[in-house]
Each structure stands twice: as C-alpha cells, then as structure tokens.
Coordinates of C-alpha atoms in Angstrom, one line a residue:
M1 CA 227.6 57.5 49.4
A2 CA 224.4 57.0 47.6
D3 CA 223.8 53.6 49.3
V4 CA 224.4 55.1 52.7
E5 CA 221.6 57.8 51.9
S6 CA 219.3 55.1 50.7
Q7 CA 219.8 53.0 53.8
S8 CA 219.3 55.9 56.0
S9 CA 216.1 56.8 54.3
D10 CA 214.8 53.1 54.5
H11 CA 215.4 53.3 58.2
T12 CA 213.8 56.8 58.9
T13 CA 210.8 56.5 56.6
P14 CA 208.9 53.9 58.8
L15 CA 209.5 56.0 61.8
L16 CA 208.1 59.1 60.0
L17 CA 205.2 57.1 58.8
R18 CA 204.5 55.8 62.1
R19 CA 204.6 59.0 63.6
Q20 CA 202.2 60.6 60.9
W21 CA 199.8 57.7 61.6
W22 CA 199.6 58.5 65.2
R23 CA 199.1 62.3 64.5
N24 CA 196.3 61.4 62.0
H25 CA 194.7 58.9 64.4
L26 CA 194.7 61.4 67.2
R27 CA 193.3 64.0 65.3
I28 CA 190.2 61.9 64.3
S29 CA 190.0 60.3 67.8
P30 CA 186.6 60.7 69.4
L31 CA 188.4 61.7 72.7
T32 CA 190.2 64.6 71.0
T33 CA 187.0 65.5 69.0
S34 CA 184.8 65.6 72.1
L35 CA 187.4 67.6 74.1
R36 CA 188.3 70.1 71.5
L37 CA 187.5 73.6 72.8
K38 CA 185.0 75.4 70.8
T39 CA 185.6 78.5 72.9
S40 CA 188.3 79.7 75.3
I41 CA 189.1 77.7 78.4
S42 CA 187.7 80.5 80.7
S43 CA 184.3 80.1 78.9
E44 CA 184.4 76.3 79.4
L45 CA 185.2 76.6 83.0
S46 CA 182.3 79.2 83.6
G47 CA 179.9 76.9 81.9
A48 CA 181.1 74.0 84.0
V49 CA 179.4 75.5 87.1
G50 CA 176.3 76.5 85.3
D51 CA 174.2 73.8 86.7
L52 CA 175.2 73.9 90.3
G53 CA 172.2 75.9 91.3
T54 CA 170.3 72.7 91.4
Y55 CA 173.1 70.3 92.2
I56 CA 174.3 71.9 95.4
P57 CA 170.8 72.3 97.2
I58 CA 169.6 68.9 96.5
V59 CA 172.9 67.1 97.3
L60 CA 173.1 69.1 100.6
A61 CA 169.5 68.3 101.5
L62 CA 170.1 64.6 100.9
T63 CA 173.3 64.7 102.9
L64 CA 171.8 66.5 105.9
V65 CA 168.4 64.8 106.1
C66 CA 169.1 61.2 104.6
N67 CA 172.8 60.8 105.6
L68 CA 173.7 60.5 102.0
D69 CA 177.5 59.7 101.4
L70 CA 178.6 63.0 99.9
S71 CA 182.2 61.6 99.3
T72 CA 180.9 58.5 97.2
T73 CA 178.5 60.9 95.5
L74 CA 181.2 63.4 94.4
I75 CA 183.6 60.5 93.3
F76 CA 180.9 58.8 91.2
T77 CA 179.1 61.9 89.6
A78 CA 182.8 63.1 88.8
V79 CA 183.4 59.9 86.9
Y80 CA 180.0 60.3 85.2
N81 CA 180.8 64.0 84.2
I82 CA 184.2 62.8 82.7
L83 CA 182.7 59.9 80.7
T84 CA 179.7 61.7 79.5
G85 CA 181.8 64.8 78.3
I86 CA 183.9 62.4 76.3
L87 CA 181.2 60.2 74.9
F88 CA 178.6 62.9 73.8
G89 CA 181.2 65.8 73.1
I90 CA 178.7 68.4 74.5
P91 CA 178.3 69.7 78.0
M92 CA 175.9 67.0 79.0
P93 CA 175.0 67.5 82.6
V94 CA 174.7 65.0 85.4
Q95 CA 172.0 66.1 87.8
P96 CA 170.2 64.7 90.7
M97 CA 167.0 62.8 90.1
K98 CA 164.7 65.6 91.5
S99 CA 161.4 63.7 92.2
I100 CA 163.4 61.0 94.2
A101 CA 165.0 63.5 96.1
A102 CA 161.8 65.5 96.8
V103 CA 160.0 62.4 98.2
A104 CA 163.2 61.4 100.1
V105 CA 163.4 64.5 102.3
S106 CA 159.9 66.0 102.3
E107 CA 157.6 62.9 102.8
T108 CA 157.3 61.1 106.1
P109 CA 158.6 58.6 107.0
R110 CA 161.8 59.8 105.0
L111 CA 163.5 57.5 102.7
T112 CA 166.7 55.6 103.8
V113 CA 169.8 55.5 101.7
S114 CA 168.9 51.9 100.7
Q115 CA 165.4 53.0 99.5
I116 CA 166.9 55.9 97.7
A117 CA 169.3 53.6 95.9
A118 CA 166.5 51.1 95.2
A119 CA 164.4 53.9 93.5
G120 CA 167.3 55.0 91.4
I121 CA 168.1 51.4 90.3
C122 CA 164.4 50.7 89.3
T123 CA 164.3 54.0 87.4
A124 CA 167.6 53.3 85.7
G125 CA 166.6 49.8 84.8
T126 CA 163.4 51.0 83.2
L127 CA 165.4 53.6 81.1
F128 CA 168.0 51.1 80.1
I129 CA 165.4 48.6 78.8
L130 CA 163.6 51.5 76.9
G131 CA 166.9 52.5 75.4
A132 CA 168.2 49.0 74.6
T133 CA 165.0 48.1 72.9
G134 CA 164.7 51.1 70.8
L135 CA 161.3 52.2 72.4
M136 CA 162.9 55.4 73.7
S137 CA 164.0 56.4 70.1
F138 CA 160.3 55.8 69.0
F139 CA 159.0 57.9 71.7
Y140 CA 161.4 60.6 70.7
H141 CA 160.5 60.7 67.1
Y142 CA 156.8 60.4 67.6
I143 CA 155.8 62.6 70.7
P144 CA 154.7 65.9 69.3
F145 CA 157.1 68.6 69.3
P146 CA 154.8 71.3 71.1
V147 CA 154.4 68.9 74.0
V148 CA 158.0 68.6 74.4
R149 CA 158.4 72.3 74.5
G150 CA 155.6 72.5 77.0
V151 CA 157.6 70.2 79.3
Q152 CA 160.7 72.3 78.9
L153 CA 159.0 75.6 79.5
S154 CA 157.3 74.3 82.7
Q155 CA 160.6 73.0 83.9
G156 CA 162.4 76.2 83.0
L157 CA 159.7 78.4 84.7
S158 CA 159.8 76.0 87.8
F159 CA 163.6 76.6 88.1
A160 CA 163.1 80.2 87.7
F161 CA 160.4 80.5 90.5
S162 CA 162.5 78.4 92.8
A163 CA 165.5 80.7 92.2
I164 CA 163.5 83.8 93.0
K165 CA 162.5 82.2 96.4
Y166 CA 166.1 81.4 96.8
I167 CA 167.0 85.0 96.4
R168 CA 164.2 86.6 98.4
Y169 CA 163.9 84.1 101.4
N170 CA 166.1 82.1 103.8
Q171 CA 166.2 78.4 102.9
D172 CA 166.1 75.3 105.2
F173 CA 167.4 72.5 103.0
S174 CA 167.4 70.2 106.0
T175 CA 163.6 70.0 105.8
T176 CA 162.9 70.0 102.1
T177 CA 164.5 70.4 98.7
S178 CA 161.7 72.5 97.6
S179 CA 161.9 76.4 97.8
K180 CA 160.5 76.6 101.3
S181 CA 160.4 80.1 102.4
T182 CA 161.2 80.7 106.1
S183 CA 161.9 84.4 106.6
P184 CA 162.7 87.2 104.2
R185 CA 166.4 87.4 103.5
P186 CA 168.2 90.5 105.1
W187 CA 169.3 93.0 102.7
L188 CA 173.0 93.3 104.2
G189 CA 175.2 90.4 105.2
L190 CA 177.3 87.7 103.6
D191 CA 174.2 86.0 102.2
G192 CA 172.0 89.1 101.8
L193 CA 169.8 90.4 98.9
V194 CA 172.5 93.0 98.1
L195 CA 175.1 90.3 97.4
A196 CA 172.7 88.5 95.3
L197 CA 171.7 91.3 93.2
V198 CA 175.4 92.5 92.7
C199 CA 176.0 88.9 91.4
L200 CA 172.8 89.1 89.2
I201 CA 173.9 92.4 87.8
F202 CA 177.4 91.1 87.2
L203 CA 176.3 88.2 85.3
I204 CA 173.9 90.3 83.1
L205 CA 176.4 92.7 82.2
T206 CA 179.1 90.0 81.3
T207 CA 176.9 87.4 79.7
G208 CA 173.9 89.5 78.4
D209 CA 171.2 87.4 76.9
G210 CA 173.6 84.2 76.5
N211 CA 174.1 84.8 72.7
N212 CA 177.8 85.4 72.0
N213 CA 177.0 86.4 68.3
N214 CA 175.2 89.8 69.2
S215 CA 178.0 91.6 67.5
D216 CA 177.6 89.9 64.1
E217 CA 174.1 90.7 63.8
N218 CA 174.1 94.1 62.1
N219 CA 175.8 95.0 59.0
D220 CA 178.2 97.9 59.2
S221 CA 177.8 98.9 55.6
T222 CA 174.5 100.9 56.7
Y223 CA 176.5 103.0 59.0
N224 CA 178.9 106.1 58.2
A225 CA 182.4 106.2 59.4
N226 CA 181.5 107.4 62.8
N227 CA 178.8 104.7 63.5
T228 CA 181.3 102.1 62.3
R229 CA 183.9 103.1 64.7
S230 CA 181.2 103.1 67.5
R231 CA 180.1 99.8 66.6
S232 CA 183.6 98.5 66.4
R233 CA 184.2 99.7 70.1
I234 CA 181.0 98.0 71.2
R235 CA 181.9 94.8 69.5
R236 CA 185.4 94.9 71.2
R237 CA 183.8 95.7 74.5
L238 CA 181.3 92.6 74.1
R239 CA 184.2 90.4 73.3
I240 CA 186.1 91.5 76.3
L241 CA 183.1 91.0 78.6
S242 CA 182.1 87.5 77.1
A243 CA 185.6 86.2 77.8
I244 CA 185.2 86.8 81.4
P245 CA 184.3 83.4 83.3
A246 CA 181.4 85.2 85.1
A247 CA 179.7 82.1 86.6
L248 CA 183.0 80.5 87.6
I249 CA 183.9 83.8 89.5
V250 CA 180.4 84.0 91.1
F251 CA 180.9 80.6 92.3
L252 CA 184.3 81.1 93.7
I253 CA 183.2 84.1 95.5
G254 CA 180.5 82.0 97.1
L255 CA 183.2 79.3 98.1
V256 CA 185.3 82.1 99.8
L257 CA 182.4 83.4 101.8
C258 CA 181.9 79.8 103.1
F259 CA 185.1 80.1 105.1
I260 CA 184.3 83.8 106.0
R261 CA 180.8 83.0 107.3
D262 CA 182.3 80.1 109.5
P263 CA 186.0 80.4 110.2
S264 CA 186.0 77.3 112.3
I265 CA 185.7 75.3 109.1
I266 CA 189.5 75.9 108.5
K267 CA 190.3 74.6 112.0
E268 CA 188.3 71.5 111.9
I269 CA 189.0 70.4 108.6
K270 CA 189.4 66.7 107.8
L271 CA 190.9 65.1 104.7
G272 CA 190.4 61.9 102.9
P273 CA 187.5 60.2 101.2
S274 CA 185.1 57.9 103.0
R275 CA 185.2 54.2 102.6
I276 CA 183.2 53.0 99.7
H277 CA 181.0 49.9 100.4
V278 CA 178.1 48.0 98.8
L279 CA 174.7 48.7 100.2
K280 CA 172.4 46.1 101.6
I281 CA 169.1 46.5 100.0
T282 CA 166.2 44.4 101.4
W283 CA 163.0 43.4 99.8
E284 CA 161.1 46.1 101.9
D285 CA 163.6 48.7 100.5
W286 CA 162.9 47.6 96.9
K287 CA 159.1 47.8 97.4
V288 CA 159.2 51.4 99.2
G289 CA 161.9 52.7 96.8
F290 CA 159.8 51.6 93.6
L291 CA 156.3 52.7 95.0
R292 CA 157.4 56.0 96.5
G293 CA 160.4 56.9 94.5
A294 CA 160.5 55.4 91.0
I295 CA 156.9 55.6 90.0
P296 CA 156.9 59.5 90.1
Q297 CA 160.5 59.7 88.9
I298 CA 160.1 57.6 85.7
P299 CA 157.9 59.7 83.6
L300 CA 160.0 62.7 84.4
S301 CA 163.3 61.1 83.5
V302 CA 161.7 59.9 80.2
L303 CA 160.5 63.4 79.4
N304 CA 163.1 65.7 80.9
S305 CA 166.2 63.6 81.2
V306 CA 166.0 62.1 77.7
I307 CA 163.5 63.5 75.3
A308 CA 163.8 67.1 76.3
V309 CA 167.6 66.9 76.5
C310 CA 167.8 65.5 73.0
K311 CA 165.6 68.1 71.6
L312 CA 167.5 70.9 73.4
S313 CA 170.9 69.5 72.3
K314 CA 169.7 69.5 68.7
D315 CA 168.8 73.2 69.1
L316 CA 172.0 74.2 70.7
F317 CA 174.4 71.8 69.0
P318 CA 172.9 70.9 65.5
E319 CA 176.1 69.5 64.3
V320 CA 176.4 66.7 67.1
D321 CA 174.1 63.8 66.8
V322 CA 172.7 63.1 70.3
S323 CA 170.4 59.9 70.3
A324 CA 167.6 59.3 72.6
T325 CA 168.9 55.6 72.8
G326 CA 172.5 56.7 73.9
V327 CA 171.2 59.1 76.5
S328 CA 168.7 56.7 78.0
V329 CA 171.2 53.8 78.1
S330 CA 173.7 56.4 79.7
V331 CA 171.2 57.2 82.6
G332 CA 170.7 53.5 83.1
L333 CA 174.3 52.5 83.2
M334 CA 175.3 55.4 85.5
N335 CA 172.7 54.3 88.3
L336 CA 172.8 50.6 87.8
V337 CA 176.5 50.9 88.9
G338 CA 176.8 53.8 91.2
C339 CA 173.4 53.3 93.3
W340 CA 174.8 50.0 94.6
F341 CA 177.5 51.9 96.4
G342 CA 175.2 54.6 97.9
A343 CA 175.9 57.2 95.1
M344 CA 172.9 59.6 94.6
P345 CA 170.6 58.7 91.7
V346 CA 171.4 61.0 88.8
C347 CA 170.2 61.7 85.3
H348 CA 170.9 64.1 82.3
G349 CA 168.5 67.2 82.9
A350 CA 167.6 69.7 80.1
G351 CA 167.9 72.4 82.9
G352 CA 171.6 71.7 83.6
L353 CA 172.4 71.8 79.7
A354 CA 170.7 75.0 79.3
G355 CA 172.6 76.4 82.2
Q356 CA 176.0 75.1 81.2
Y357 CA 175.3 76.5 77.7
R358 CA 174.2 79.9 79.0
F359 CA 177.6 80.4 80.9
G360 CA 179.9 79.3 78.1
G361 CA 179.9 75.6 77.9
R362 CA 180.2 74.5 74.3
S363 CA 182.1 71.2 74.3
G364 CA 182.6 68.0 76.4
A365 CA 185.7 69.7 78.0
S366 CA 183.3 71.8 80.1
V367 CA 181.9 68.9 82.1
V368 CA 185.2 67.2 82.0
F369 CA 186.7 70.0 84.1
L370 CA 183.6 69.9 86.4
G371 CA 184.2 66.1 86.9
L372 CA 187.9 66.7 87.8
G373 CA 187.0 69.4 90.3
K374 CA 184.2 67.0 92.0
L375 CA 186.8 64.1 92.0
V376 CA 189.4 66.3 93.8
L377 CA 187.0 67.5 96.3
G378 CA 185.4 64.0 96.9
L379 CA 189.1 62.5 97.4
V380 CA 190.6 65.3 99.4
F381 CA 187.7 66.7 101.7
G382 CA 185.3 63.6 101.5
N383 CA 182.2 63.9 103.5
Y384 CA 183.6 67.0 105.5
F385 CA 182.8 69.0 102.2
V386 CA 179.1 69.0 103.5
K387 CA 180.2 71.5 106.1
I388 CA 181.6 73.8 103.7
L389 CA 178.5 73.6 101.4
S390 CA 176.2 74.3 104.3
Q391 CA 177.7 77.8 104.5
F392 CA 177.4 78.5 100.8
P393 CA 175.3 81.7 100.2
I394 CA 171.9 80.5 99.1
G395 CA 171.3 83.9 97.3
I396 CA 174.2 83.1 94.9
L397 CA 172.8 79.6 94.0
G398 CA 169.5 81.2 93.3
V399 CA 171.1 83.6 90.8
L400 CA 172.8 80.8 88.9
L401 CA 169.5 78.7 89.0
L402 CA 167.6 81.7 87.7
F403 CA 169.8 82.0 84.4
A404 CA 169.5 78.2 83.9
G405 CA 165.8 78.1 84.3
I406 CA 165.3 81.2 81.8
E407 CA 167.7 79.6 79.2
L408 CA 165.8 76.3 79.4
A409 CA 162.4 78.1 79.1
M410 CA 163.6 80.3 76.1
A411 CA 164.1 77.0 74.1
S412 CA 160.3 77.1 73.6
R413 CA 160.3 80.5 71.6
D414 CA 160.4 78.6 68.2
M415 CA 156.7 77.8 68.0
N416 CA 155.5 78.6 64.5
T417 CA 151.9 78.6 64.7
K418 CA 149.1 79.5 67.3
E419 CA 148.0 75.9 67.4
E420 CA 151.6 74.7 68.5
S421 CA 151.9 77.6 71.1
F422 CA 148.3 76.5 72.3
V423 CA 149.3 73.0 73.0
M424 CA 152.6 74.0 74.6
L425 CA 151.1 76.7 76.9
V426 CA 148.5 74.3 78.2
C427 CA 151.0 71.5 78.6
A428 CA 153.2 73.9 80.7
A429 CA 150.3 75.4 82.7
V430 CA 149.1 71.9 83.8
S431 CA 152.6 70.8 84.5
L432 CA 153.2 74.0 86.9
T433 CA 149.8 74.0 88.6
G434 CA 149.7 70.2 89.0
S435 CA 153.3 70.0 90.1
S436 CA 153.8 67.0 87.7
A437 CA 155.4 66.9 84.2
A438 CA 153.7 63.6 83.5
L439 CA 150.1 65.1 84.1
G440 CA 151.1 68.0 81.9
F441 CA 152.5 65.7 79.2
G442 CA 149.3 63.5 79.2
C443 CA 147.2 66.6 78.8
G444 CA 149.3 67.9 76.0
I445 CA 149.1 64.6 74.2
V446 CA 145.1 64.6 74.5
L447 CA 144.8 68.1 73.4
F448 CA 147.2 67.6 70.5
L449 CA 145.2 64.6 69.4
L450 CA 141.9 66.4 69.7
L451 CA 143.0 69.3 67.6
K452 CA 144.3 67.0 64.8
L453 CA 140.9 65.0 65.1
R454 CA 139.1 68.2 64.6
E455 CA 141.0 69.0 61.3
M456 CA 140.8 65.3 60.0
D457 CA 138.9 64.7 56.9
C458 CA 136.3 62.2 57.7
S459 CA 134.7 62.0 54.3
R460 CA 137.2 59.1 53.2
F461 CA 135.5 57.0 56.1
G462 CA 131.9 57.8 54.8
F463 CA 131.2 60.4 57.4
F464 CA 130.0 63.9 56.8
K465 CA 130.0 63.4 53.0
P466 CA 128.9 66.5 51.2
K467 CA 125.2 66.5 49.7
S468 CA 126.5 67.2 46.1
E469 CA 128.8 64.4 46.2
S470 CA 126.3 61.9 47.4
V471 CA 124.0 63.1 44.5
G472 CA 126.6 62.8 41.9
S473 CA 127.5 59.5 43.0
D474 CA 123.8 58.3 42.9
E475 CA 123.4 59.5 39.3
E476 CA 126.6 57.7 38.3
S477 CA 125.2 54.4 39.8
R478 CA 122.0 54.9 37.7
L479 CA 123.8 55.4 34.5
N480 CA 126.1 52.5 35.0
L481 CA 122.8 50.4 35.5

C-alpha cells in the first residue's frame, strides 16, 4: 500500500510542480504586470477615451482633406496602442503628429498621402537614431527641468484654448486642423452649447480635479463624532462618483448622437476594411515631405513626444521606469512600419497621457482597451467610419480636450523657486505667441544659461577678483621672495 502511495506521489509531484511553475511565471510576466488593473475596469475604460479630443479632429481632417485611409490608420494605431500598453505598462498614448497634420491640411498646395508618409518616416528615422545611439537619453537628463515644464505648460494651454474654441464656435475640419472659428455655436441643438456645458458639468461633478485621493487628505481625529459621520458620507459619495466612467459615458453619448443627427448613416452603412497596400513614394515626395513636414515636426516630437512624456510619466507613475531611449525608439518603429502602408504618422504625446490619466487610466490595460476598440471599428466599418465621425458633436470633443489640456498644464505647478518659474513662463509665452515649441525651447535654454552665467563665480578664472585678495596675494609674493 505504501508503495502505491509513493508511486502516485512520484507521478503527481512533477505535474504539481509544473503547474506551480506556470503560475509563478505568469505572475511575474511583463504582460500580466503591464495589464494588471490598478483601479476598476470602468476607470480604465474611461481613461481610454481621454485623448480622443485631439485624435478624432486631426484624423477626421486628414481623411476629409488629404484622402487618408481611415481604415488602415485605425488598424495600425490599434496595434500600436496594444503594444505600447503591454511594453510600457502605463496609459501611453498614440496620437497624430500634429505639426505634419497642420501643414498637410492648412497650407497650399496640400500634402498628398505619400508626402505625409514621407514626412512621418523622416521624423521617425531621426527619433530612432537619437534613441538607438543614446543621444535622446543625454538630452533627457541634461535639458533644464524648467524648460521642459515650459513646453508642457504651453502645450497644455494650447489644447485648452483650442478646446474653448471648439465649444464656443462651429468648426470646419475639412479646411484646417486648427481651431478655426466660423460662426458662434447655437445654444440649443444636438451640438449646441447647452449639450457641451451639461457634459462639462457632469465631468466636473464626477471627476473633480482629477485627484482620487481627496478623501484621504484630512485626518478625522480633529473632528467630533458628527463631523466624522459627515466626512464619512462625503468620502462615500466621492468614491461612488469616481467609480463612474464619466469620459466613456460622454463619448458614447456623442457616438449615439452621430446616428440621431444623420439617420441615413444606418441605411448606407458599409462593412469591411479597405485593402492595405504599400505606398509608392517618389523622390519629389521625399523632398516635399522632409522640407515641409518633417523639419517642423522633429523638434516638437523630441520635446513633447519623448522628453515631456518621460518627465510627465515620472510625475504620474514614479514606480514605473519609462526611458527616453525606449519612447524614442518606439515612435521610430511605429512609423517606420505603418507609414509605408498609408497609416497616419503618430507619436506619444504628453497631452494624451495627461488626458488618459485625468479620466482614470492607470495601467497599460487602458490603452489596450482603446486599441481593441479601434481594431474592431477598423475591421468592421473601415473607411465608412469617417462618415460617422463627421457627425460627432464637436462641442463634446472640446470638453474632453479641455480637461486633457488643463491636466497637462497643471504638471508645471512644481516649480520651487522664482528663477525656475521665470524660465518656465518665458518659455511657455514664447511657445504660445510664436506658435512653435522649438522657438520657446530655444529661448528657454538661452535664458536659463544667462541666469546661470549671472550667478557664476568668475574669480576662479581671474576675472572680477576682489581688491583685498589681490593685495594679500601681492604681500605673500613679496615675503616669499
């Protein structure tokens, strides 16, 4: 009997050990770590749509004006979202390259799809080389912190200004991606001011200032029993409100209104993706794409898509190590593959990360959910989805963009000295008035160096040596003689 028990244990022990090995392996796997929920599923789903305020208008404009293949863009950006969510473990956004998009639809002659792809490939190649050689990591560690905060502040305020114009005025995205005001938005209607204000109030009541730890800031020991009960009720209410996927609800409302505003969408619906093909890029396309698209985009990508993203991720997720090298190489690889097939040039934007964090995104699962949604839309609806997006209430997009911009701008509140604040504000002011992050960055670097030069001790170089020191050194020289 004992022999039988020993034999059975010999047979079962390897199976149990193998099962335990798989459990331990999966527990420490990067995939499970990146996709482990840090909040509720509803919060992650709400955070997933946090950056659509910039994504939808730009994609819509490029599709309507430049004949961008929306189906291909949705499929490739969906794959990007899923991979970046797994690799980085945070809600790392995938956003359009804004400078290339602005040039493509606002300047004449407008860029063709091949020229847009060439601009994206040139930008991606530059970032890939900077990341692979370690130069991007060097820039990240040695660029002054107030200058980076100035770039973030200018980008956040720029998003907020655009959002206000989205809410107040009707927009024509077939003309430009910038906030071009055409006529005041009516108060009533399915895309009126009242709808936008109701969504704005709903998001404020449910998400507050975006900090989920408000209820833990006060110590109940300083209150009497009545105040303790009151604080307990307030904390309970805040927990219930923060559990509501507010941004997701607002986005779904806008999606439903698309079909209400134009019921013919349902009748004319066409299913299936478009055929993916390799673009033919001529030498002229390379020249135009590099000169008109890549040159203004490269500084913005280096500053906002890599350096600002890494700084912001360190603020929001200090436990996660997001390297400038990894982000730069990621942007390079995405576009070196997708642009050849006509997908929109994309990058990782600090505004998108701030928006997704603002509405509840705390892990890589947030952008994985977004990627799965894009993948379904791209495969099921294909290019027909642009007709649905053309009816999306722009006022609602403005509300989502407003919160994303304010969250990004608030990252600059940690300046400790007046000197740092001075550099940050000058950098932001130049960036906003000059409409160029690169110009603001250059002015911020020069100002920072001038301030440090002003405080430098020049006596070590023999300049501005005090008189007493020079007299003492002369006497010492005589005694030595």
